[in-house]
PDB file of C-alpha atoms in Angstrom:
ATOM      1  CA  MET Y 353       4.881  12.433  29.292  1.00  0.00           C
ATOM      2  CA  PHE Y 354       7.469  10.113  27.722  1.00  0.00           C
ATOM      3  CA  PHE Y 355       8.859  10.292  24.195  1.00  0.00           C
ATOM      4  CA  GLY Y 356      11.612   8.641  22.165  1.00  0.00           C
ATOM      5  CA  ALA Y 357      14.344   9.928  19.872  1.00  0.00           C
ATOM      6  CA  PRO Y 358      16.281   7.484  17.646  1.00  0.00           C
ATOM      7  CA  THR Y 359      20.069   7.928  17.780  1.00  0.00           C
ATOM      8  CA  GLY Y 360      22.044   5.584  15.569  1.00  0.00           C
ATOM      9  CA  LEU Y 361      21.215   1.972  16.403  1.00  0.00           C
ATOM     10  CA  PHE Y 362      19.455   2.830  19.658  1.00  0.00           C
ATOM     11  CA  CYS Y 363      16.670   5.031  20.973  1.00  0.00           C
ATOM     12  CA  GLN Y 364      16.917   7.619  23.718  1.00  0.00           C
ATOM     13  CA  LEU Y 365      13.864   8.004  25.904  1.00  0.00           C
ATOM     14  CA  ARG Y 366      12.990  11.285  27.567  1.00  0.00           C
ATOM     15  CA  GLU Y 367      10.420  12.371  30.106  1.00  0.00           C
ATOM     16  CA  PHE Y 368       8.754  15.769  30.015  1.00  0.00           C
ATOM     17  CA  VAL Y 369       8.524  16.937  33.652  1.00  0.00           C
ATOM     18  CA  PRO Y 370       7.500  20.138  35.442  1.00  0.00           C
ATOM     19  CA  GLY Y 371      10.385  22.493  36.152  1.00  0.00           C
ATOM     20  CA  THR Y 372      11.013  24.673  39.164  1.00  0.00           C
ATOM     21  CA  GLN Y 373       8.353  27.171  38.084  1.00  0.00           C
ATOM     22  CA  SER Y 374       4.754  26.118  37.497  1.00  0.00           C
ATOM     23  CA  GLU Y 375       4.670  27.287  33.859  1.00  0.00           C
ATOM     24  CA  ILE Y 376       8.020  25.853  32.783  1.00  0.00           C
ATOM     25  CA  PHE Y 377       8.688  22.244  31.820  1.00  0.00           C
ATOM     26  CA  GLN Y 378      11.959  20.461  31.152  1.00  0.00           C
ATOM     27  CA  ASP Y 379      12.925  17.134  29.648  1.00  0.00           C
ATOM     28  CA  ALA Y 380      14.950  14.478  31.414  1.00  0.00           C
ATOM     29  CA  LEU Y 381      16.950  11.825  29.556  1.00  0.00           C
ATOM     30  CA  ILE Y 382      15.815   8.637  31.283  1.00  0.00           C
ATOM     31  CA  THR Y 383      18.105   6.345  29.274  1.00  0.00           C
ATOM     32  CA  LEU Y 384      21.243   8.285  30.207  1.00  0.00           C
ATOM     33  CA  THR Y 385      22.676   5.373  32.209  1.00  0.00           C
ATOM     34  CA  VAL Y 386      21.652   2.755  29.616  1.00  0.00           C
ATOM     35  CA  PRO Y 387      22.195   4.447  26.214  1.00  0.00           C
ATOM     36  CA  GLU Y 388      22.421   1.132  24.349  1.00  0.00           C
ATOM     37  CA  LEU Y 389      19.457  -0.661  25.929  1.00  0.00           C
ATOM     38  CA  ILE Y 390      16.441   0.313  23.809  1.00  0.00           C
ATOM     39  CA  PRO Y 391      16.754  -0.603  20.108  1.00  0.00           C
ATOM     40  CA  ARG Y 392      15.972   1.990  17.457  1.00  0.00           C
ATOM     41  CA  SER Y 393      12.927  -0.105  16.489  1.00  0.00           C
ATOM     42  CA  MET Y 394      10.836   1.185  19.412  1.00  0.00           C
ATOM     43  CA  ARG Y 395       7.178   0.977  18.426  1.00  0.00           C
ATOM     44  CA  ARG Y 396       5.128   1.736  21.529  1.00  0.00           C
ATOM     45  CA  LEU Y 397       5.373   3.341  24.973  1.00  0.00           C
ATOM     46  CA  ILE Y 398       2.797   2.421  27.619  1.00  0.00           C
ATOM     47  CA  ALA Y 399       2.620   4.366  30.869  1.00  0.00           C
ATOM     48  CA  SER Y 400       0.708   3.352  33.965  1.00  0.00           C
ATOM     49  CA  THR Y 401      -1.635   5.963  35.411  1.00  0.00           C
ATOM     50  CA  VAL Y 402      -1.479   4.360  38.872  1.00  0.00           C
ATOM     51  CA  ASP Y 403       2.047   3.034  39.390  1.00  0.00           C
ATOM     52  CA  GLN Y 404       5.178   4.885  38.400  1.00  0.00           C
ATOM     53  CA  THR Y 405       5.931   2.472  35.557  1.00  0.00           C
ATOM     54  CA  MET Y 406       6.444   2.794  31.807  1.00  0.00           C
ATOM     55  CA  LEU Y 407       6.798  -0.051  29.281  1.00  0.00           C
ATOM     56  CA  CYS Y 408       8.503   0.012  25.911  1.00  0.00           C
ATOM     57  CA  LEU Y 409       7.803  -2.380  23.041  1.00  0.00           C
ATOM     58  CA  THR Y 410      10.172  -2.747  20.110  1.00  0.00           C
ATOM     59  CA  ASP Y 411      10.359  -4.972  17.048  1.00  0.00           C
ATOM     60  CA  GLU Y 412      11.900  -7.663  19.281  1.00  0.00           C
ATOM     61  CA  PRO Y 413       8.850  -9.967  19.419  1.00  0.00           C
ATOM     62  CA  ASN Y 414       9.484 -11.496  22.838  1.00  0.00           C
ATOM     63  CA  THR Y 415      10.865  -8.527  24.800  1.00  0.00           C
ATOM     64  CA  VAL Y 416       9.382  -5.798  27.000  1.00  0.00           C
ATOM     65  CA  TYR Y 417      11.534  -3.012  28.459  1.00  0.00           C
ATOM     66  CA  VAL Y 418      10.312  -1.762  31.846  1.00  0.00           C
ATOM     67  CA  TYR Y 419      11.125   1.590  33.454  1.00  0.00           C
ATOM     68  CA  GLN Y 420      10.112   2.042  37.092  1.00  0.00           C
ATOM     69  CA  TYR Y 421      10.718   5.181  39.080  1.00  0.00           C
ATOM     70  CA  LEU Y 422       9.902   6.892  42.347  1.00  0.00           C
ATOM     71  CA  ARG Y 423       9.009  10.560  41.997  1.00  0.00           C
ATOM     72  CA  GLU Y 424       7.517  12.575  44.845  1.00  0.00           C
ATOM     73  CA  GLN Y 425       6.795  16.298  44.826  1.00  0.00           C
ATOM     74  CA  GLY Y 426       8.646  16.694  41.537  1.00  0.00           C
ATOM     75  CA  GLN Y 427      11.842  15.063  42.821  1.00  0.00           C
ATOM     76  CA  LEU Y 428      13.137  11.819  41.267  1.00  0.00           C
ATOM     77  CA  TYR Y 429      14.458   9.564  44.048  1.00  0.00           C
ATOM     78  CA  GLN Y 430      15.004   6.250  42.292  1.00  0.00           C
ATOM     79  CA  ALA Y 431      14.764   4.793  38.783  1.00  0.00           C
ATOM     80  CA  SER Y 432      15.505   1.422  37.226  1.00  0.00           C
ATOM     81  CA  TRP Y 433      15.363  -0.342  33.870  1.00  0.00           C
ATOM     82  CA  THR Y 434      14.502  -4.021  33.405  1.00  0.00           C
ATOM     83  CA  LYS Y 435      14.378  -6.158  30.286  1.00  0.00           C
ATOM     84  CA  TRP Y 436      11.758  -8.907  30.301  1.00  0.00           C
ATOM     85  CA  VAL Y 437      12.303 -11.695  27.744  1.00  0.00           C
ATOM     86  CA  PHE Y 438       9.600 -14.287  27.088  1.00  0.00           C
ATOM     87  CA  PRO Y 439      11.454 -17.183  25.378  1.00  0.00           C
ATOM     88  CA  GLU Y 440       8.313 -19.002  24.267  1.00  0.00           C
ATOM     89  CA  GLY Y 441       6.019 -16.111  23.417  1.00  0.00           C
ATOM     90  CA  THR Y 442       5.462 -13.121  21.195  1.00  0.00           C
ATOM     91  CA  VAL Y 443       4.291  -9.915  22.854  1.00  0.00           C
ATOM     92  CA  LEU Y 444       1.718  -8.382  20.522  1.00  0.00           C
ATOM     93  CA  ASP Y 445       0.646  -5.565  22.827  1.00  0.00           C
ATOM     94  CA  CYS Y 446       0.214  -4.669  26.471  1.00  0.00           C
ATOM     95  CA  GLY Y 447      -1.662  -2.243  28.643  1.00  0.00           C
ATOM     96  CA  PHE Y 448      -2.611  -1.298  32.172  1.00  0.00           C
ATOM     97  CA  ILE Y 449      -6.029  -1.416  33.777  1.00  0.00           C
ATOM     98  CA  LYS Y 450      -5.601   0.421  37.059  1.00  0.00           C
ATOM     99  CA  GLU Y 451      -2.569  -1.257  38.675  1.00  0.00           C
ATOM    100  CA  ASP Y 452      -2.802  -4.488  36.674  1.00  0.00           C
ATOM    101  CA  LEU Y 453      -0.645  -5.167  33.614  1.00  0.00           C
ATOM    102  CA  PHE Y 454      -2.103  -7.216  30.766  1.00  0.00           C
ATOM    103  CA  LEU Y 455       0.071  -8.734  28.036  1.00  0.00           C
ATOM    104  CA  LEU Y 456      -1.458  -9.865  24.754  1.00  0.00           C
ATOM    105  CA  MET Y 457       0.701 -12.839  23.741  1.00  0.00           C
TER     106      MET Y 457
END
């Protein structure tokens, strides 16, 4: 589960993940390495149920922030952030159907 927390001009994003014991969960700050990437105006988080991908929409009309990660058996091996900018479009919404991403422009 992902959630955001506004901090000043930017937004921190966290992931709620299982801890070392089956009944205990912990949160991981997934924007630790990019604290000034996601604007405070975050309006929607979209997670894929197939791929290890999460999208973030903000009030920036032509931008989608993409978080991709590799987690196996509770261990995070790799994570990356990407910023997609569509110079001639406005992203109204987006969503996943299985492994396919659909953007409503």
